[in-house]
Amino acid sequence: MGSPFIARPLLQSAIQPALVSPSLTLMRTMKVRASVKKICDGCSTVKRRGKVFVVCSKNKKHKQRQG
Ligand SMILES: [Zn+2]
């Protein structure tokens, strides 16, 4: 379930700066967990700097950060 989204190519992140750039703003509402997981179909995982993030287009509360 949702496995195709795990191996998201880096190039795709590069052409979606809106998801990646405002990281400082996102982290204020983001939960920090030892492990992150996708909660709904709008959730997608993003790997940055060796950490895994979950961003969601449907529910902002789904945003998570690993570490
Ligand atoms: Zn979600």
Tab-separated table of C-alpha atoms and ligand atoms in Angstrom:
chain	number	residue	atom	x	y	z
A	1	MET	CA	0.000	0.000	0.000
A	2	GLY	CA	1.519	3.222	-1.134
A	3	SER	CA	4.819	1.574	-1.881
A	4	PRO	CA	5.363	3.462	-5.165
A	5	PHE	CA	5.678	6.700	-3.240
A	6	ILE	CA	8.444	5.558	-0.915
A	7	ALA	CA	11.157	5.604	-3.556
A	8	ARG	CA	10.455	9.135	-4.650
A	9	PRO	CA	13.184	10.408	-6.960
A	10	LEU	CA	15.225	13.368	-5.781
A	11	LEU	CA	14.478	15.245	-8.962
A	12	GLN	CA	10.818	15.317	-8.090
A	13	SER	CA	11.575	17.099	-4.826
A	14	ALA	CA	13.694	19.595	-6.714
A	15	ILE	CA	10.816	20.658	-8.917
A	16	GLN	CA	8.493	20.989	-5.932
A	17	PRO	CA	10.268	23.617	-3.820
A	18	ALA	CA	7.030	24.533	-2.089
A	19	LEU	CA	7.108	21.217	-0.277
A	20	VAL	CA	10.716	21.476	0.755
A	21	SER	CA	11.896	25.057	1.108
A	22	PRO	CA	9.820	26.432	4.021
A	23	SER	CA	11.139	23.757	6.333
A	24	LEU	CA	11.591	26.140	9.251
A	25	THR	CA	7.951	27.121	9.095
A	26	LEU	CA	6.780	23.577	8.703
A	27	MET	CA	8.702	22.311	11.694
A	28	ARG	CA	6.710	24.459	14.086
A	29	THR	CA	3.637	22.351	13.524
A	30	MET	CA	5.453	19.195	12.736
A	31	LYS	CA	5.631	16.257	15.064
A	32	VAL	CA	9.031	14.798	15.718
A	33	ARG	CA	9.035	11.061	16.043
A	34	ALA	CA	11.454	8.207	16.074
A	35	SER	CA	9.550	6.766	13.177
A	36	VAL	CA	7.179	8.369	10.738
A	37	LYS	CA	4.434	6.864	8.678
A	38	LYS	CA	1.882	7.913	6.159
A	39	ILE	CA	-1.575	8.362	7.648
A	40	CYS	CA	-3.768	9.004	4.631
A	41	ASP	CA	-3.624	9.025	0.857
A	42	GLY	CA	-2.504	12.652	0.904
A	43	CYS	CA	0.611	11.825	2.894
A	44	SER	CA	3.926	11.392	1.180
A	45	THR	CA	7.416	10.761	2.518
A	46	VAL	CA	10.331	13.034	1.710
A	47	LYS	CA	13.938	12.343	2.563
A	48	ARG	CA	16.134	15.322	3.374
A	49	ARG	CA	19.586	15.435	4.929
A	50	GLY	CA	19.276	11.842	6.025
A	51	LYS	CA	15.983	12.449	7.789
A	52	VAL	CA	12.567	11.345	6.715
A	53	PHE	CA	9.685	13.769	6.576
A	54	VAL	CA	6.028	13.153	5.956
A	55	VAL	CA	4.062	15.887	4.269
A	56	CYS	CA	0.350	15.777	3.636
A	57	SER	CA	-1.752	17.652	1.141
A	58	LYS	CA	-4.992	16.758	2.863
A	59	ASN	CA	-4.308	17.228	6.563
A	60	LYS	CA	-1.570	19.480	7.928
A	61	LYS	CA	-1.579	17.583	11.196
A	62	HIS	CA	-0.128	14.635	9.341
A	63	LYS	CA	3.200	16.365	8.864
A	64	GLN	CA	5.904	14.561	10.743
A	65	ARG	CA	9.656	14.609	11.044
A	66	GLN	CA	11.870	11.743	11.953
A	67	GLY	CA	14.669	12.247	14.444
B	1	ZN	ZN	-2.276	12.702	5.472
